[in-house]
Short mmCIF file of C-alpha atoms in Angstrom, two decimals:
data_model
loop_
_atom_site.label_atom_id
_atom_site.label_comp_id
_atom_site.label_asym_id
_atom_site.label_seq_id
_atom_site.Cartn_x
_atom_site.Cartn_y
_atom_site.Cartn_z
CA MET W 1 -0.11 -0.05 0.04
CA ILE W 2 1.21 3.51 -0.79
CA ARG W 3 1.26 5.92 2.16
CA THR W 4 4.19 7.98 1.41
CA ALA W 5 5.67 9.54 -2.06
CA LEU W 6 8.60 11.35 -2.93
CA LEU W 7 8.40 13.66 -5.90
CA SER W 8 11.26 15.49 -7.52
CA VAL W 9 10.71 16.42 -11.30
CA SER W 10 12.51 18.51 -13.73
CA ASP W 11 9.42 17.93 -16.22
CA LYS W 12 6.66 19.55 -14.28
CA LYS W 13 3.89 18.35 -16.66
CA GLY W 14 0.91 17.00 -14.77
CA ILE W 15 2.45 16.80 -11.52
CA ILE W 16 0.05 19.19 -9.74
CA PRO W 17 -3.02 17.27 -10.32
CA PHE W 18 -0.87 14.01 -9.88
CA ALA W 19 0.06 15.11 -6.47
CA GLN W 20 -3.51 16.59 -5.79
CA SER W 21 -4.74 13.13 -6.44
CA LEU W 22 -2.33 11.51 -4.33
CA HIS W 23 -3.12 14.02 -1.39
CA ALA W 24 -6.57 13.10 -1.67
CA LEU W 25 -6.05 9.42 -1.44
CA GLY W 26 -4.17 10.13 1.91
CA VAL W 27 -0.74 9.74 0.65
CA LYS W 28 2.11 11.75 2.45
CA LEU W 29 4.14 13.86 0.04
CA ILE W 30 7.67 14.48 0.37
CA SER W 31 9.80 16.52 -2.44
CA THR W 32 12.86 18.65 -3.02
CA GLY W 33 13.62 22.09 -4.29
CA GLY W 34 11.34 23.43 -7.03
CA THR W 35 9.07 20.82 -6.87
CA ALA W 36 8.36 21.09 -3.42
CA LYS W 37 8.03 24.86 -3.68
CA LEU W 38 5.50 24.24 -6.53
CA LEU W 39 3.72 21.86 -4.71
CA ALA W 40 3.21 24.31 -1.67
CA GLU W 41 2.32 27.00 -4.02
CA ASN W 42 -0.66 24.91 -5.02
CA GLY W 43 -1.57 24.39 -1.49
CA LEU W 44 -0.33 21.01 -1.08
CA PRO W 45 1.18 19.70 2.21
CA VAL W 46 4.60 18.66 1.65
CA THR W 47 7.67 17.75 3.41
CA GLU W 48 11.01 19.00 2.28
CA VAL W 49 13.84 16.01 1.79
CA SER W 50 16.10 18.51 4.33
CA SER W 51 13.44 18.09 6.95
CA LEU W 52 13.48 14.34 6.54
CA THR W 53 17.23 13.99 6.67
CA GLN W 54 17.77 16.52 9.21
CA PHE W 55 20.45 17.86 6.77
CA PRO W 56 20.49 20.84 4.49
CA GLU W 57 20.86 20.35 0.88
CA MET W 58 24.30 21.27 0.07
CA LEU W 59 27.03 21.78 -2.73
CA ASP W 60 24.72 23.72 -5.29
CA GLY W 61 22.10 21.00 -4.84
CA ARG W 62 24.63 17.98 -5.62
CA VAL W 63 23.83 16.61 -2.05
CA LYS W 64 20.28 16.29 -1.17
CA THR W 65 18.72 12.86 -1.38
CA LEU W 66 21.94 10.71 -0.93
CA HIS W 67 21.10 9.64 2.44
CA PRO W 68 20.07 6.78 4.56
CA MET W 69 16.54 8.40 5.45
CA VAL W 70 15.98 8.19 1.63
CA HIS W 71 17.55 5.27 0.34
CA GLY W 72 16.86 3.25 3.47
CA GLY W 73 13.02 4.02 2.98
CA LEU W 74 13.18 2.97 -0.76
CA LEU W 75 15.51 -0.19 -0.18
CA ALA W 76 14.05 -1.70 2.79
CA ARG W 77 12.04 -5.08 1.95
CA ARG W 78 8.56 -4.90 3.32
CA ASP W 79 8.61 -8.78 3.75
CA SER W 80 11.94 -8.74 5.61
CA LYS W 81 11.58 -8.41 9.60
CA GLU W 82 15.25 -7.61 9.57
CA HIS W 83 15.01 -4.93 7.34
CA MET W 84 12.10 -3.33 8.73
CA ASP W 85 13.40 -3.68 12.17
CA ALA W 86 16.67 -2.12 10.99
CA ILE W 87 14.84 0.85 9.50
CA ALA W 88 12.60 1.45 12.60
CA ALA W 89 15.62 1.32 14.90
CA HIS W 90 17.12 4.28 12.94
CA GLY W 91 13.78 6.21 12.72
CA ILE W 92 13.56 5.51 8.88
CA ALA W 93 10.09 5.32 7.34
CA PRO W 94 9.33 3.56 4.19
CA ILE W 95 8.89 5.48 0.87
CA ASP W 96 6.20 3.79 -1.20
CA MET W 97 6.29 5.85 -4.31
CA LEU W 98 9.26 7.70 -6.33
CA VAL W 99 8.19 10.05 -8.92
CA ILE W 100 11.45 11.57 -10.71
CA ASN W 101 12.54 13.12 -13.96
CA LEU W 102 16.21 13.32 -14.33
CA TYR W 103 18.22 16.44 -15.22
CA PRO W 104 17.85 17.25 -19.06
CA PHE W 105 21.43 16.06 -20.06
CA ASN W 106 20.57 15.39 -23.81
CA GLN W 107 18.47 18.73 -24.13
CA THR W 108 21.21 20.59 -22.64
CA VAL W 109 23.95 18.98 -24.58
CA ALA W 110 22.04 19.61 -27.87
CA LYS W 111 22.27 23.44 -27.49
CA ALA W 112 24.94 24.83 -29.58
CA ASP W 113 26.05 27.23 -26.87
CA CYS W 114 26.24 24.61 -24.20
CA SER W 115 29.50 24.57 -22.36
CA PHE W 116 31.52 21.68 -20.85
CA ASP W 117 30.80 22.98 -17.37
CA GLU W 118 26.96 23.37 -18.12
CA ALA W 119 27.24 19.64 -19.66
CA VAL W 120 28.73 18.55 -16.36
CA GLU W 121 26.31 20.31 -14.00
CA ASN W 122 23.43 18.67 -15.82
CA ILE W 123 24.72 15.01 -14.89
CA ASP W 124 22.28 13.63 -12.55
CA ILE W 125 23.70 11.71 -9.45
CA GLY W 126 21.05 11.71 -6.90
CA GLY W 127 18.05 11.00 -9.65
CA PRO W 128 19.37 7.80 -11.00
CA ALA W 129 20.81 6.46 -7.63
CA MET W 130 17.07 6.68 -6.10
CA LEU W 131 15.35 5.30 -9.38
CA ARG W 132 17.70 2.38 -9.24
CA ALA W 133 16.96 1.79 -5.73
CA ALA W 134 13.20 2.15 -6.08
CA ALA W 135 13.37 -0.01 -9.31
CA LYS W 136 15.44 -2.79 -7.41
CA ASN W 137 12.89 -2.86 -4.74
CA HIS W 138 9.85 -3.04 -7.16
CA GLN W 139 8.04 -5.46 -5.23
CA ASP W 140 7.45 -2.84 -2.39
CA VAL W 141 7.80 0.51 -4.32
CA THR W 142 6.07 1.86 -7.38
CA VAL W 143 8.60 4.39 -9.47
CA LEU W 144 7.61 6.72 -12.08
CA ILE W 145 9.48 8.48 -14.54
CA SER W 146 7.29 9.64 -17.02
CA PRO W 147 3.91 11.87 -16.85
CA ASP W 148 2.32 9.40 -19.34
CA ASP W 149 2.21 6.67 -16.42
CA TYR W 150 0.39 8.88 -13.82
CA GLU W 151 -3.32 8.33 -14.84
CA ALA W 152 -2.94 4.48 -15.05
CA ILE W 153 -1.32 4.17 -11.48
CA LEU W 154 -3.93 6.67 -9.83
CA THR W 155 -6.70 4.35 -11.54
CA GLU W 156 -5.19 1.30 -10.01
CA MET W 157 -4.66 2.84 -6.77
CA LYS W 158 -8.32 4.22 -6.65
CA ALA W 159 -9.51 0.76 -7.46
CA HIS W 160 -7.66 -1.22 -4.79
CA GLN W 161 -7.25 0.97 -1.87
CA ASN W 162 -3.87 2.67 -2.63
CA THR W 163 -2.30 -0.70 -3.73
CA VAL W 164 -0.43 -1.16 -6.93
CA SER W 165 0.06 -4.59 -8.40
CA TYR W 166 3.39 -6.46 -8.76
CA GLU W 167 2.71 -6.52 -12.56
CA SER W 168 2.50 -3.00 -12.80
CA ASN W 169 5.60 -2.17 -10.68
CA LEU W 170 7.52 -4.65 -12.44
CA ARG W 171 6.60 -2.82 -15.74
CA LEU W 172 7.76 0.43 -14.41
CA ALA W 173 10.83 -0.81 -12.99
CA LYS W 174 11.86 -2.42 -16.63
CA LYS W 175 11.11 1.10 -17.77
CA VAL W 176 13.44 2.78 -15.24
CA PHE W 177 16.35 0.47 -15.82
CA ALA W 178 16.17 1.31 -19.47
CA HIS W 179 15.95 4.62 -18.81
CA THR W 180 18.83 5.33 -16.58
CA ALA W 181 20.98 2.98 -19.07
CA GLN W 182 20.01 5.46 -21.94
CA TYR W 183 20.96 8.42 -19.59
CA ASP W 184 24.26 6.84 -18.70
CA GLY W 185 24.78 6.06 -22.66
CA ALA W 186 24.16 9.50 -23.45
CA ILE W 187 26.86 10.99 -21.02
CA ALA W 188 29.27 8.30 -22.00
CA ASN W 189 28.60 9.22 -25.91
CA TYR W 190 29.15 13.17 -25.18
CA LEU W 191 32.18 13.00 -23.05
CA SER W 192 33.97 10.37 -25.24
CA SER W 193 32.93 12.63 -28.34
CA LEU W 194 35.37 15.41 -26.95
CA GLY W 195 38.76 16.14 -27.74
CA GLY W 196 41.47 17.07 -24.99
CA ASN W 197 40.48 20.72 -25.16
CA LEU W 198 36.70 19.65 -24.15
CA ASP W 199 35.44 21.80 -27.01
CA HIS W 200 31.86 21.25 -26.80
CA ALA W 201 31.19 22.88 -30.20
CA GLY W 202 34.18 20.74 -32.09
CA ARG W 203 33.25 17.61 -30.64
CA SER W 204 33.35 14.55 -32.89
CA PRO W 205 30.02 13.26 -34.03
CA TYR W 206 31.66 9.80 -33.63
CA PRO W 207 32.13 9.07 -29.94
CA GLU W 208 34.97 6.69 -28.49
CA THR W 209 32.16 4.59 -27.15
CA LEU W 210 28.93 4.65 -29.11
CA HIS W 211 25.82 3.85 -26.80
CA LEU W 212 22.71 3.34 -28.67
CA ALA W 213 18.92 3.00 -27.23
CA PHE W 214 16.05 1.19 -29.15
CA THR W 215 12.84 0.17 -27.93
CA LYS W 216 11.02 -2.92 -29.26
CA VAL W 217 8.02 -2.27 -31.46
CA GLN W 218 7.23 -5.73 -32.31
CA GLU W 219 8.60 -9.30 -32.68
CA MET W 220 7.88 -10.72 -36.15
CA ARG W 221 6.66 -14.05 -37.60
CA TYR W 222 10.32 -14.29 -39.15
CA GLY W 223 12.96 -12.32 -40.75
CA GLU W 224 14.06 -12.05 -44.36
CA ASN W 225 13.39 -15.69 -44.69
CA PRO W 226 11.10 -17.94 -42.69
CA HIS W 227 14.05 -19.73 -41.10
CA GLN W 228 15.36 -16.22 -39.56
CA SER W 229 13.75 -14.53 -36.54
CA ALA W 230 13.41 -10.90 -36.18
CA ALA W 231 12.13 -7.98 -34.31
CA PHE W 232 11.43 -4.17 -35.17
CA TYR W 233 13.02 -1.65 -32.66
CA ARG W 234 12.35 2.04 -32.53
CA ASP W 235 15.34 4.63 -32.05
CA THR W 236 14.40 6.41 -28.85
CA ALA W 237 15.91 9.43 -30.68
CA SER W 238 13.89 8.81 -33.97
CA VAL W 239 12.79 12.11 -35.68
CA THR W 240 9.05 12.88 -36.30
CA GLY W 241 9.05 12.19 -40.10
CA ALA W 242 10.83 8.87 -39.67
CA LEU W 243 9.31 5.22 -40.71
CA ALA W 244 9.49 4.10 -37.33
CA ASN W 245 6.74 6.46 -36.31
CA TYR W 246 4.34 5.28 -38.50
CA HIS W 247 0.46 4.76 -37.62
CA GLN W 248 -0.97 1.64 -39.04
CA LEU W 249 -4.56 2.31 -39.88
CA GLN W 250 -5.46 -1.39 -41.19
CA GLY W 251 -3.96 -4.38 -42.54
CA LYS W 252 -1.84 -7.49 -41.30
CA GLU W 253 1.07 -7.04 -38.85
CA LEU W 254 4.04 -5.63 -40.84
CA SER W 255 6.95 -8.03 -41.98
CA TYR W 256 10.50 -7.59 -41.65
CA ASN W 257 10.85 -7.26 -45.45
CA ASN W 258 7.53 -5.07 -45.37
CA ILE W 259 9.58 -2.44 -43.13
CA ALA W 260 12.86 -2.53 -45.06
CA ASP W 261 10.97 -1.69 -48.32
CA ALA W 262 8.77 0.62 -46.88
CA ASP W 263 11.59 2.77 -45.47
CA ALA W 264 13.16 2.82 -48.60
CA ALA W 265 10.20 4.05 -50.16
CA TRP W 266 9.30 6.65 -47.59
CA GLU W 267 12.81 8.39 -47.55
CA CYS W 268 12.79 8.49 -51.46
CA VAL W 269 9.46 10.00 -51.54
CA LYS W 270 9.98 12.59 -48.74
CA SER W 271 12.89 13.74 -50.78
CA PHE W 272 10.95 15.53 -53.25
CA SER W 273 9.09 17.46 -50.66
CA ALA W 274 11.80 19.78 -50.20
CA ASP W 275 11.51 20.84 -53.89
CA SER W 276 8.82 23.43 -53.72
CA THR W 277 8.12 23.04 -57.37
CA VAL W 278 6.82 19.49 -56.88
CA ALA W 279 3.13 19.04 -56.19
CA ALA W 280 2.95 15.62 -55.61
CA ALA W 281 5.36 12.51 -55.79
CA CYS W 282 4.92 8.67 -55.87
CA VAL W 283 7.34 6.09 -55.29
CA ILE W 284 6.73 2.48 -55.93
CA ILE W 285 9.22 -0.01 -54.13
CA LYS W 286 10.12 -3.73 -54.96
CA HIS W 287 12.95 -5.39 -52.75
CA ALA W 288 14.22 -2.30 -51.58
CA ASN W 289 14.63 -0.60 -55.03
CA PRO W 290 12.49 2.01 -56.68
CA CYS W 291 10.51 0.42 -59.71
CA GLY W 292 8.67 3.47 -60.50
CA VAL W 293 8.99 7.05 -59.30
CA ALA W 294 7.22 10.09 -60.60
CA ILE W 295 5.81 13.58 -59.75
CA GLY W 296 2.79 15.15 -61.12
CA ALA W 297 0.01 17.97 -60.45
CA SER W 298 -1.89 15.34 -58.36
CA GLY W 299 -1.07 12.27 -56.64
CA LEU W 300 -3.11 10.67 -59.04
CA GLU W 301 -1.11 11.65 -61.97
CA ALA W 302 1.99 10.89 -60.02
CA TYR W 303 0.72 7.43 -59.53
CA GLN W 304 -0.54 6.63 -62.72
CA LYS W 305 3.18 7.76 -64.10
CA ALA W 306 4.94 5.81 -61.46
CA PHE W 307 2.95 2.58 -62.37
CA LYS W 308 3.84 2.82 -66.14
CA THR W 309 7.59 2.38 -65.58
CA ASP W 310 7.36 -1.07 -64.50
CA PRO W 311 3.99 -2.60 -63.82
CA SER W 312 5.00 -6.24 -63.41
CA SER W 313 7.51 -5.52 -60.63
CA ALA W 314 4.79 -2.83 -58.91
CA PHE W 315 2.73 -6.25 -58.23
CA GLY W 316 2.94 -6.75 -54.54
CA GLY W 317 4.98 -3.48 -54.13
CA ILE W 318 5.08 -0.84 -51.40
CA ILE W 319 3.68 2.57 -52.66
CA ALA W 320 4.54 5.90 -50.95
CA PHE W 321 3.19 9.55 -51.46
CA ASN W 322 3.98 12.65 -50.15
CA VAL W 323 0.75 14.03 -50.20
CA PRO W 324 -2.64 12.74 -48.61
CA CYS W 325 -4.21 9.86 -50.29
CA ASP W 326 -7.88 10.71 -51.15
CA GLY W 327 -10.66 8.55 -52.76
CA VAL W 328 -9.74 9.02 -56.41
CA MET W 329 -6.20 7.85 -55.74
CA ALA W 330 -7.50 5.03 -53.62
CA GLU W 331 -9.67 3.72 -56.39
CA ALA W 332 -6.89 3.72 -58.64
CA ILE W 333 -4.36 1.90 -56.49
CA SER W 334 -7.03 -0.58 -55.36
CA LYS W 335 -6.95 -2.35 -58.87
CA GLN W 336 -3.68 -3.74 -58.25
CA PHE W 337 -2.18 -5.82 -55.41
CA VAL W 338 -0.04 -3.54 -53.19
CA GLU W 339 1.35 -4.97 -49.91
CA VAL W 340 1.77 -1.51 -48.09
CA LEU W 341 0.58 1.95 -48.83
CA ILE W 342 1.94 5.09 -47.11
CA ALA W 343 1.07 8.56 -47.20
CA PRO W 344 1.04 11.45 -44.57
CA HIS W 345 -3.03 11.17 -44.27
CA PHE W 346 -5.72 9.13 -45.63
CA THR W 347 -9.17 10.54 -46.18
CA ALA W 348 -12.30 9.11 -44.98
CA GLU W 349 -13.15 8.16 -48.57
CA ALA W 350 -9.85 6.72 -49.15
CA LYS W 351 -10.14 4.72 -45.90
CA ALA W 352 -13.35 3.41 -46.66
CA LEU W 353 -12.34 2.14 -50.14
CA PHE W 354 -9.54 -0.03 -48.76
CA ALA W 355 -11.86 -1.18 -45.82
CA SER W 356 -12.88 -3.92 -47.97
CA LYS W 357 -9.12 -5.00 -48.71
CA GLN W 358 -8.03 -5.69 -45.26
CA ASN W 359 -4.69 -7.15 -46.38
CA VAL W 360 -3.51 -3.93 -47.65
CA ARG W 361 -1.37 -2.34 -44.70
CA LEU W 362 -2.12 1.49 -44.69
CA LEU W 363 0.44 3.52 -42.87
CA GLU W 364 -0.09 7.30 -41.89
CA ILE W 365 3.66 9.01 -41.28
CA PRO W 366 4.12 12.66 -40.35
CA LEU W 367 5.89 14.35 -43.59
CA GLY W 368 9.16 15.73 -42.29
CA ILE W 369 12.51 16.13 -44.08
CA GLU W 370 14.73 15.39 -41.19
CA PHE W 371 16.98 12.54 -41.19
CA ASN W 372 18.46 10.25 -38.76
CA ALA W 373 21.85 11.24 -37.06
CA PHE W 374 23.44 7.93 -38.33
CA ASP W 375 23.22 5.39 -40.81
CA MET W 376 24.43 2.13 -39.44
CA LYS W 377 25.14 -1.32 -40.91
CA ARG W 378 26.01 -4.36 -38.99
CA VAL W 379 29.24 -6.13 -39.88
CA GLY W 380 30.88 -9.20 -38.38
CA GLY W 381 32.19 -8.29 -35.04
CA GLY W 382 31.39 -4.39 -35.41
CA LEU W 383 29.39 -1.81 -36.78
CA LEU W 384 29.71 0.59 -39.69
CA VAL W 385 28.43 4.10 -38.82
CA GLN W 386 28.06 7.23 -41.47
CA SER W 387 26.09 10.22 -41.70
CA PRO W 388 23.13 9.89 -43.62
CA ASP W 389 23.12 10.91 -47.47
CA PHE W 390 20.94 13.60 -47.39
CA LYS W 391 22.38 15.84 -50.19
CA ASN W 392 20.35 16.85 -52.86
CA VAL W 393 22.36 18.45 -55.66
CA ALA W 394 21.04 21.98 -56.66
CA GLN W 395 21.13 22.87 -60.38
CA SER W 396 23.51 25.63 -59.72
CA GLU W 397 26.12 22.91 -58.73
CA LEU W 398 25.97 21.26 -62.05
CA ARG W 399 29.01 21.61 -64.40
CA VAL W 400 28.50 21.23 -68.07
CA VAL W 401 31.21 19.25 -69.38
CA SER W 402 30.02 18.66 -73.10
CA LYS W 403 30.14 20.87 -76.11
CA ARG W 404 26.35 20.73 -76.39
CA GLN W 405 24.58 22.56 -73.58
CA PRO W 406 21.50 20.81 -72.01
CA THR W 407 17.90 22.43 -72.87
CA PRO W 408 16.02 23.83 -69.78
CA THR W 409 13.90 20.58 -70.33
CA GLU W 410 16.85 18.15 -70.28
CA LEU W 411 18.18 19.80 -67.16
CA THR W 412 14.69 19.42 -65.32
CA ASP W 413 14.75 15.71 -66.26
CA MET W 414 18.28 15.39 -65.48
CA MET W 415 17.83 16.83 -62.12
CA PHE W 416 14.72 14.28 -61.55
CA ALA W 417 16.70 11.43 -62.75
CA TRP W 418 19.43 12.26 -60.35
CA ARG W 419 17.14 12.47 -57.40
CA VAL W 420 15.84 8.94 -58.09
CA ALA W 421 19.17 7.76 -58.65
CA LYS W 422 20.22 8.20 -55.18
CA PHE W 423 17.78 5.62 -53.54
CA VAL W 424 18.64 2.94 -56.30
CA LYS W 425 21.12 0.06 -55.24
CA SER W 426 24.42 0.43 -57.25
CA ASN W 427 25.43 0.29 -59.86
CA ALA W 428 22.47 2.57 -60.76
CA ILE W 429 21.31 3.65 -63.94
CA VAL W 430 17.93 5.51 -64.17
CA TYR W 431 16.34 6.71 -67.53
CA CYS W 432 13.69 9.75 -67.02
CA ALA W 433 11.61 12.14 -69.01
CA ASN W 434 8.54 14.55 -68.13
CA GLY W 435 8.76 13.76 -64.36
CA MET W 436 8.64 10.01 -64.55
CA THR W 437 11.05 6.98 -64.59
CA LEU W 438 11.20 5.18 -67.88
CA GLY W 439 13.85 2.34 -67.14
CA ILE W 440 15.89 1.39 -63.84
CA GLY W 441 18.77 -0.70 -63.95
CA ALA W 442 19.98 -1.76 -60.27
CA GLY W 443 22.39 -3.66 -58.36
CA GLN W 444 24.28 -5.01 -61.12
CA MET W 445 28.16 -5.84 -60.82
CA SER W 446 29.03 -3.59 -63.82
CA ARG W 447 27.70 -0.32 -64.77
CA VAL W 448 27.19 -1.09 -68.32
CA ASP W 449 24.86 -4.24 -67.49
CA SER W 450 22.66 -1.76 -65.22
CA ALA W 451 22.71 0.41 -68.48
CA ARG W 452 21.45 -2.48 -70.60
CA MET W 453 18.72 -3.84 -68.06
CA ALA W 454 17.30 -0.19 -67.63
CA SER W 455 16.64 -0.09 -71.34
CA ILE W 456 15.35 -3.63 -71.24
CA LYS W 457 12.90 -2.69 -68.48
CA ALA W 458 11.72 0.33 -70.41
CA GLU W 459 11.09 -1.58 -73.68
CA ASN W 460 9.26 -4.23 -71.49
CA ALA W 461 7.24 -1.54 -70.37
CA GLY W 462 6.41 -0.19 -73.85
CA LEU W 463 8.22 2.80 -72.89
CA SER W 464 10.19 5.05 -75.49
CA LEU W 465 13.94 6.21 -74.20
CA ALA W 466 14.05 8.60 -77.12
CA SER W 467 15.40 12.03 -76.00
CA SER W 468 15.43 10.99 -72.42
CA ALA W 469 17.80 12.13 -69.48
CA VAL W 470 19.88 9.49 -67.83
CA ALA W 471 21.51 9.41 -64.47
CA SER W 472 24.46 7.32 -63.16
CA ASP W 473 25.04 7.14 -59.70
CA ALA W 474 28.87 7.13 -59.92
CA PHE W 475 31.17 7.80 -62.78
CA PHE W 476 31.28 5.91 -65.97
CA PRO W 477 34.53 3.84 -65.79
CA PHE W 478 34.53 3.08 -69.62
CA ARG W 479 32.64 4.81 -72.53
CA ASP W 480 30.68 1.38 -73.13
CA GLY W 481 28.36 2.30 -70.60
CA LEU W 482 27.53 5.65 -72.05
CA ASP W 483 27.37 4.20 -75.68
CA VAL W 484 24.65 2.01 -74.30
CA VAL W 485 22.60 4.53 -72.90
CA VAL W 486 22.85 6.80 -76.00
CA ALA W 487 21.82 3.89 -78.43
CA ALA W 488 18.94 3.41 -76.14
CA GLY W 489 17.86 6.98 -76.87
CA ALA W 490 19.16 9.07 -74.16
CA SER W 491 19.94 12.82 -75.26
CA CYS W 492 21.52 13.96 -72.01
CA ALA W 493 23.42 12.33 -69.20
CA ILE W 494 24.23 13.29 -65.43
CA GLN W 495 26.75 11.78 -63.38
CA PRO W 496 29.53 12.60 -60.79
CA GLY W 497 32.53 12.55 -62.82
CA GLY W 498 35.97 11.90 -61.36
CA SER W 499 37.20 8.85 -63.32
CA MET W 500 40.40 8.57 -64.70
CA ARG W 501 38.81 8.30 -67.92
CA ASP W 502 36.80 11.41 -67.76
CA GLU W 503 38.17 13.06 -70.87
CA GLU W 504 37.44 9.70 -72.73
CA ILE W 505 33.89 9.80 -71.69
CA ILE W 506 33.45 13.37 -72.42
CA ALA W 507 34.76 12.92 -75.73
CA ALA W 508 32.15 10.17 -76.26
CA ALA W 509 29.40 12.24 -75.28
CA ASN W 510 30.72 15.20 -77.78
CA GLU W 511 30.84 12.13 -80.46
CA HIS W 512 27.42 11.34 -79.77
CA GLY W 513 26.17 14.99 -79.59
CA ILE W 514 24.46 14.39 -76.21
CA ALA W 515 24.72 17.03 -73.22
CA MET W 516 26.51 15.90 -70.02
CA VAL W 517 26.89 17.39 -66.68
CA PHE W 518 29.04 16.53 -63.49
CA THR W 519 27.29 16.70 -60.33
CA GLY W 520 30.85 16.11 -58.27
CA THR W 521 28.75 14.18 -55.84
CA ARG W 522 28.62 10.27 -55.81
CA HIS W 523 25.41 8.53 -54.61
CA PHE W 524 26.64 4.76 -53.64
CA ARG W 525 23.94 2.88 -52.21
CA HIS W 526 24.81 -0.69 -51.08
#
């Protein structure tokens, strides 16, 4: 039974009504510093920790709860006569509930003007010590670190005469240990990112020790293949517009491959949202590669153009839009088999149309152009970590290297092709025209094979490559690749440049009479 609660929070959200409810239930309130002052200002009877310990807060508040009167009250096992006799002999009263938020270390060090001294002062000591004590003794102590848990615990207390079940206490204790581990990890990441001069602004993005924190969203039936097990975890620091923050409106549980492909689709389609000239974009993904990408005046037009690129591969694919999905779009999409459909919003009409297709997974994700802090790839015994490839080359950065200047239409087509090529597995060749992909060659061991494959895909879809723009995610190592794309109908090419044979490739472009531009940026995607 909860008779005494210690409250000490940096996040004051909901603390007053929660404390008022505790008081109404007859719970004695103990608090520290600013929280105690706030409770008193709101008419609540509160005992200062310093009155409990008979020792003043000292060292600028660094020492206030590190005391046997606090930790003895938290750690004493109620089912141990020896424990209870010991605290009684020393005048220590049990503390049955602990409500704490830690100093905002992450928020502090995220500030550009944060100093090293300020960061250190925001390393909480007493808070984690109390949290760990209370969580260790979870069979007797209810410990809360989030305002999100206040209402459920109050409901349980009201229904069971101030008692919280062991199951609830264990759930909260697990949350505490995960939280304190993340907190300590953040401190270690920060400190090990600093150089010898402790320069906050100049710290390395890659700390000497890297601590990651992820929360399990779901376990899956299997991984990439049925003999593999799998689970999906959400980064505790994930950005709002990330796939991990999806809201599933209907459909079966997402599989491992669904999530991997959905991420590829969402990252590609939201990249077009940074372009104010784009009204709507649609991306169709199959096996982590775009099989159709288009922009249009409406979501429907973008979808229809994207679908034309490769209708056979679009079967059972993942479709993503950067605009809301309305009834007209839903009616067109419902004519094909789609595994997952992603949009920032689905209208009531669209949801009604898909309601009869319960196998179609509908995901709503807030549209944002933020990126994860890191891209990561697990390798045997280690982890590769890099910054994300969020660069979108501007037209002003292009360098025309051919004798023939590209036309305005060719420049627009090349910029679109280049945007798509960034999301195609290397070696990537992408033909485009009029805001849509025409042929995509992905993941081949040689660039010339990707070029041939892309033209074959276009031919199979009945699409002409005449006067198309072609993008290559990395330089053409030999002229044979350029010869193939020109023979297929390309009138202009965009590529990074940087090959030892650049002059040979430029000479080939001039020989064919095509326009060619260099971006100076490579977009390998393995």
